[in-house]
mmCIF file of C-alpha atoms in Angstrom:
data_model
loop_
_atom_site.group_PDB
_atom_site.id
_atom_site.type_symbol
_atom_site.label_atom_id
_atom_site.label_comp_id
_atom_site.label_asym_id
_atom_site.label_seq_id
_atom_site.Cartn_x
_atom_site.Cartn_y
_atom_site.Cartn_z
ATOM 1 C CA MET A 1373 48.388 -96.981 -160.466
ATOM 2 C CA ASN A 1374 51.038 -95.033 -159.200
ATOM 3 C CA GLN A 1375 50.875 -91.562 -157.713
ATOM 4 C CA PRO A 1376 52.800 -88.905 -159.538
ATOM 5 C CA ILE A 1377 56.138 -87.399 -158.049
ATOM 6 C CA ARG A 1378 54.890 -84.275 -156.037
ATOM 7 C CA VAL A 1379 57.850 -81.497 -156.810
ATOM 8 C CA LEU A 1380 57.591 -78.462 -154.378
ATOM 9 C CA GLY A 1381 59.581 -75.339 -155.446
ATOM 10 C CA ILE A 1382 60.632 -73.102 -152.652
ATOM 11 C CA VAL A 1383 61.799 -69.701 -153.582
ATOM 12 C CA GLY A 1384 64.270 -67.775 -151.224
ATOM 13 C CA SER A 1385 64.454 -64.679 -153.036
ATOM 14 C CA PRO A 1386 63.129 -61.527 -151.805
ATOM 15 C CA ARG A 1387 62.555 -60.188 -155.419
ATOM 16 C CA ARG A 1388 59.569 -62.078 -156.723
ATOM 17 C CA GLY A 1389 59.336 -62.452 -160.688
ATOM 18 C CA GLY A 1390 63.430 -62.507 -160.355
ATOM 19 C CA ASN A 1391 66.036 -64.933 -161.853
ATOM 20 C CA THR A 1392 65.740 -67.201 -158.870
ATOM 21 C CA GLU A 1393 62.015 -67.781 -158.952
ATOM 22 C CA ARG A 1394 61.981 -67.727 -163.034
ATOM 23 C CA LEU A 1395 64.631 -70.636 -162.842
ATOM 24 C CA VAL A 1396 62.534 -72.505 -160.193
ATOM 25 C CA ASP A 1397 59.456 -71.961 -162.418
ATOM 26 C CA ASP A 1398 61.381 -73.595 -165.290
ATOM 27 C CA VAL A 1399 62.567 -76.616 -163.053
ATOM 28 C CA LEU A 1400 58.645 -77.113 -161.949
ATOM 29 C CA ARG A 1401 57.742 -76.794 -165.549
ATOM 30 C CA GLY A 1402 60.240 -79.531 -166.573
ATOM 31 C CA SER A 1403 58.854 -81.852 -163.733
ATOM 32 C CA GLN A 1404 55.404 -81.170 -164.717
ATOM 33 C CA SER A 1405 56.002 -81.959 -168.661
ATOM 34 C CA VAL A 1406 56.681 -85.431 -167.452
ATOM 35 C CA GLY A 1407 53.682 -85.991 -165.334
ATOM 36 C CA ALA A 1408 54.884 -84.600 -162.014
ATOM 37 C CA GLU A 1409 52.310 -82.653 -159.640
ATOM 38 C CA ILE A 1410 53.946 -79.197 -158.991
ATOM 39 C CA GLY A 1411 53.560 -76.508 -156.153
ATOM 40 C CA LYS A 1412 55.525 -73.445 -155.296
ATOM 41 C CA ILE A 1413 56.117 -71.390 -151.837
ATOM 42 C CA ALA A 1414 57.928 -67.833 -152.397
ATOM 43 C CA LEU A 1415 58.944 -67.285 -148.920
ATOM 44 C CA SER A 1416 59.020 -63.712 -149.589
ATOM 45 C CA ASP A 1417 55.047 -63.997 -149.188
ATOM 46 C CA HIS A 1418 55.173 -65.778 -145.970
ATOM 47 C CA ARG A 1419 56.187 -64.628 -142.294
ATOM 48 C CA VAL A 1420 59.044 -66.830 -141.177
ATOM 49 C CA GLU A 1421 60.432 -65.760 -137.918
ATOM 50 C CA SER A 1422 64.059 -66.450 -136.846
ATOM 51 C CA CYS A 1423 65.297 -69.528 -134.595
ATOM 52 C CA LEU A 1424 65.287 -67.943 -131.199
ATOM 53 C CA GLY A 1425 67.568 -70.749 -130.026
ATOM 54 C CA CYS A 1426 65.642 -71.549 -127.171
ATOM 55 C CA LEU A 1427 65.690 -75.308 -127.951
ATOM 56 C CA THR A 1428 62.133 -75.880 -126.958
ATOM 57 C CA CYS A 1429 61.875 -78.055 -130.022
ATOM 58 C CA TYR A 1430 65.161 -79.917 -129.229
ATOM 59 C CA PRO A 1431 66.033 -83.016 -129.114
ATOM 60 C CA GLU A 1432 62.444 -84.126 -128.015
ATOM 61 C CA GLY A 1433 59.070 -82.351 -129.054
ATOM 62 C CA ARG A 1434 60.315 -81.185 -132.353
ATOM 63 C CA ASP A 1435 57.131 -80.170 -133.225
ATOM 64 C CA ARG A 1436 56.857 -77.698 -130.593
ATOM 65 C CA CYS A 1437 58.485 -74.626 -131.779
ATOM 66 C CA ALA A 1438 58.188 -71.437 -129.886
ATOM 67 C CA ASN A 1439 57.747 -69.431 -133.193
ATOM 68 C CA HIS A 1440 54.331 -71.258 -133.696
ATOM 69 C CA ASP A 1441 52.115 -68.371 -134.834
ATOM 70 C CA ASP A 1442 54.450 -67.836 -138.153
ATOM 71 C CA ALA A 1443 54.059 -69.595 -141.419
ATOM 72 C CA MET A 1444 56.407 -72.144 -140.977
ATOM 73 C CA ALA A 1445 53.960 -74.809 -139.705
ATOM 74 C CA ALA A 1446 52.058 -74.455 -142.820
ATOM 75 C CA ILE A 1447 55.281 -74.395 -145.174
ATOM 76 C CA THR A 1448 56.389 -77.302 -143.501
ATOM 77 C CA GLN A 1449 53.159 -79.263 -144.030
ATOM 78 C CA ARG A 1450 53.736 -78.630 -147.917
ATOM 79 C CA MET A 1451 56.930 -79.836 -147.513
ATOM 80 C CA LYS A 1452 55.876 -82.987 -145.876
ATOM 81 C CA GLU A 1453 53.526 -83.883 -148.938
ATOM 82 C CA ALA A 1454 56.103 -83.469 -151.648
ATOM 83 C CA ASP A 1455 58.783 -85.945 -152.744
ATOM 84 C CA VAL A 1456 61.231 -83.589 -154.130
ATOM 85 C CA TRP A 1457 61.988 -79.789 -153.019
ATOM 86 C CA VAL A 1458 63.597 -77.729 -155.434
ATOM 87 C CA LEU A 1459 65.215 -75.092 -153.177
ATOM 88 C CA GLY A 1460 66.088 -71.994 -154.956
ATOM 89 C CA THR A 1461 68.200 -68.949 -153.577
ATOM 90 C CA PRO A 1462 70.210 -66.521 -155.097
ATOM 91 C CA VAL A 1463 73.883 -65.619 -153.618
ATOM 92 C CA TYR A 1464 73.988 -62.923 -151.266
ATOM 93 C CA CYS A 1465 77.564 -62.323 -149.611
ATOM 94 C CA TYR A 1466 78.803 -65.665 -150.554
ATOM 95 C CA GLY A 1467 75.727 -67.462 -148.868
ATOM 96 C CA PRO A 1468 72.076 -67.632 -149.412
ATOM 97 C CA THR A 1469 69.712 -64.903 -148.722
ATOM 98 C CA GLY A 1470 68.968 -63.905 -145.201
ATOM 99 C CA LEU A 1471 65.249 -64.957 -146.031
ATOM 100 C CA PHE A 1472 66.359 -68.481 -147.008
ATOM 101 C CA LYS A 1473 68.766 -68.912 -144.198
ATOM 102 C CA THR A 1474 66.069 -67.731 -141.865
ATOM 103 C CA PHE A 1475 64.091 -70.794 -143.255
ATOM 104 C CA LEU A 1476 66.706 -73.182 -143.322
ATOM 105 C CA ASP A 1477 67.498 -72.387 -139.590
ATOM 106 C CA ARG A 1478 63.903 -73.470 -138.722
ATOM 107 C CA TRP A 1479 64.511 -76.878 -139.828
ATOM 108 C CA ILE A 1480 65.647 -78.024 -136.731
ATOM 109 C CA CYS A 1481 61.954 -78.325 -135.901
ATOM 110 C CA PHE A 1482 61.315 -81.076 -138.340
ATOM 111 C CA LEU A 1483 60.261 -84.211 -137.433
ATOM 112 C CA PRO A 1484 61.553 -87.111 -139.572
ATOM 113 C CA GLU A 1485 58.180 -87.565 -141.301
ATOM 114 C CA VAL A 1486 58.755 -83.911 -142.896
ATOM 115 C CA TYR A 1487 62.085 -85.226 -144.612
ATOM 116 C CA GLU A 1488 62.292 -88.760 -144.806
ATOM 117 C CA ASN A 1489 62.261 -90.107 -148.099
ATOM 118 C CA THR A 1490 62.493 -86.809 -149.866
ATOM 119 C CA ALA A 1491 64.679 -85.597 -152.606
ATOM 120 C CA VAL A 1492 66.274 -82.237 -152.999
ATOM 121 C CA ALA A 1493 67.466 -80.074 -156.109
ATOM 122 C CA SER A 1494 68.796 -76.730 -155.952
ATOM 123 C CA VAL A 1495 68.609 -73.418 -157.981
ATOM 124 C CA ILE A 1496 71.644 -70.937 -157.351
ATOM 125 C CA PRO A 1497 71.812 -67.682 -159.492
ATOM 126 C CA LEU A 1498 74.560 -65.551 -158.743
ATOM 127 C CA ASN A 1499 76.116 -62.241 -160.255
ATOM 128 C CA ARG A 1500 79.742 -63.432 -160.395
ATOM 129 C CA ALA A 1501 81.761 -66.568 -161.369
ATOM 130 C CA THR A 1502 80.320 -69.869 -160.219
ATOM 131 C CA LEU A 1503 83.038 -70.486 -157.677
ATOM 132 C CA ARG A 1504 81.185 -67.802 -155.458
ATOM 133 C CA ALA A 1505 78.364 -70.261 -155.196
ATOM 134 C CA GLU A 1506 80.318 -72.701 -153.537
ATOM 135 C CA PRO A 1507 79.673 -71.709 -149.745
ATOM 136 C CA THR A 1508 75.786 -71.569 -150.597
ATOM 137 C CA LEU A 1509 75.905 -75.140 -152.428
ATOM 138 C CA THR A 1510 78.216 -76.471 -149.589
ATOM 139 C CA MET A 1511 75.737 -75.156 -147.008
ATOM 140 C CA LEU A 1512 72.955 -76.767 -148.999
ATOM 141 C CA LYS A 1513 74.367 -80.182 -149.513
ATOM 142 C CA THR A 1514 75.638 -80.364 -145.777
ATOM 143 C CA THR A 1515 72.140 -79.641 -144.490
ATOM 144 C CA CYS A 1516 70.724 -82.145 -146.662
ATOM 145 C CA GLN A 1517 73.062 -84.971 -145.628
ATOM 146 C CA SER A 1518 72.621 -84.141 -141.948
ATOM 147 C CA PHE A 1519 68.754 -84.600 -142.230
ATOM 148 C CA GLY A 1520 69.354 -87.597 -144.381
ATOM 149 C CA LEU A 1521 68.089 -85.925 -147.293
ATOM 150 C CA HIS A 1522 68.689 -87.107 -150.883
ATOM 151 C CA TYR A 1523 70.396 -84.394 -152.772
ATOM 152 C CA LEU A 1524 70.092 -85.138 -156.679
ATOM 153 C CA ALA A 1525 71.447 -82.270 -158.290
ATOM 154 C CA GLY A 1526 71.774 -78.335 -158.522
ATOM 155 C CA LEU A 1527 71.898 -75.564 -161.064
ATOM 156 C CA VAL A 1528 74.561 -72.819 -160.685
ATOM 157 C CA ALA A 1529 73.858 -69.756 -162.887
ATOM 158 C CA PRO A 1530 76.469 -67.103 -162.758
ATOM 159 C CA ASP A 1531 76.264 -63.710 -164.307
ATOM 160 C CA LEU A 1532 73.005 -63.051 -163.310
ATOM 161 C CA LEU A 1533 72.398 -59.631 -161.433
ATOM 162 C CA HIS A 1534 69.464 -57.844 -162.839
ATOM 163 C CA VAL A 1535 65.989 -59.629 -163.910
ATOM 164 C CA ALA A 1536 66.693 -58.925 -167.840
ATOM 165 C CA ASP A 1537 70.144 -60.924 -167.157
ATOM 166 C CA LEU A 1538 68.439 -64.300 -167.575
ATOM 167 C CA ASP A 1539 66.935 -62.902 -171.184
ATOM 168 C CA ARG A 1540 70.757 -63.055 -172.107
ATOM 169 C CA HIS A 1541 71.134 -66.595 -170.849
ATOM 170 C CA PRO A 1542 68.691 -68.753 -172.335
ATOM 171 C CA GLU A 1543 71.004 -71.951 -171.719
ATOM 172 C CA TYR A 1544 70.082 -71.811 -168.116
ATOM 173 C CA ARG A 1545 66.269 -71.981 -168.606
ATOM 174 C CA VAL A 1546 66.983 -74.962 -170.965
ATOM 175 C CA GLN A 1547 69.053 -76.411 -168.423
ATOM 176 C CA ALA A 1548 66.841 -75.626 -165.603
ATOM 177 C CA ALA A 1549 63.904 -77.500 -167.507
ATOM 178 C CA GLU A 1550 66.062 -80.575 -168.127
ATOM 179 C CA LEU A 1551 66.733 -80.540 -164.135
ATOM 180 C CA GLY A 1552 63.162 -80.707 -163.810
ATOM 181 C CA ARG A 1553 62.554 -83.437 -166.316
ATOM 182 C CA LEU A 1554 65.069 -85.624 -164.465
ATOM 183 C CA LEU A 1555 63.973 -85.118 -160.916
ATOM 184 C CA PRO A 1556 60.719 -87.625 -161.161
ATOM 185 C CA VAL A 1557 63.364 -90.217 -162.670
ATOM 186 C CA GLY A 1558 65.984 -89.425 -160.120
ATOM 187 C CA ILE A 1559 63.580 -90.045 -157.375
ATOM 188 C CA THR A 1560 62.259 -93.116 -159.105
ATOM 189 C CA SER A 1561 65.766 -94.494 -159.263
ATOM 190 C CA LEU A 1562 66.411 -93.665 -155.389
ATOM 191 C CA SER A 1563 62.827 -95.675 -154.776
ATOM 192 C CA SER A 1564 63.957 -98.675 -156.753
ATOM 193 C CA ILE A 1565 67.094 -98.954 -154.449
ATOM 194 C CA GLY A 1566 65.119 -98.577 -151.282
ATOM 195 C CA GLY A 1567 66.181 -94.921 -150.654
ATOM 196 C CA VAL A 1568 62.769 -93.081 -151.382
ATOM 197 C CA SER A 1569 59.326 -94.332 -151.657
#
């Protein structure tokens, strides 16, 4: 019997229960509805220190980070156990939140076993036009590419500033759930061509 696909949502918004988290939750529910195991990490609940640029971890010994006493090791372990990461961040000044960028910077410490054979989807709400999400989306896609991650798809949801704004855009919630339903199919397709196990 095959193991269910494991989908992990990672929320990079400092606002709990906000648009980003609600949309990530919708993606996770969609994945769960087709048999995936789901989990979620809200970065705002954890202390993740900034990369010090000390290069203790690079290029050898990537498991030796100078910031060994923050939550990143526990977060990394959960990421290692997942087949798909759903990365969610709102757009702040044309980029991800500082919280999410700090998390992303710490990926330099990842050993290949953390990310090999992993797929990624993204959720990016923002308060203006879709075009303003491009720098964030490009950052995510480029980072995934540099680590050899398989970027599957993303949802960019404009016109969301206040939490209540999502209630005026039910189409985003439908799209997020559909994205979630497709993620296990996407990773299975990659597996069938040898990209993901």
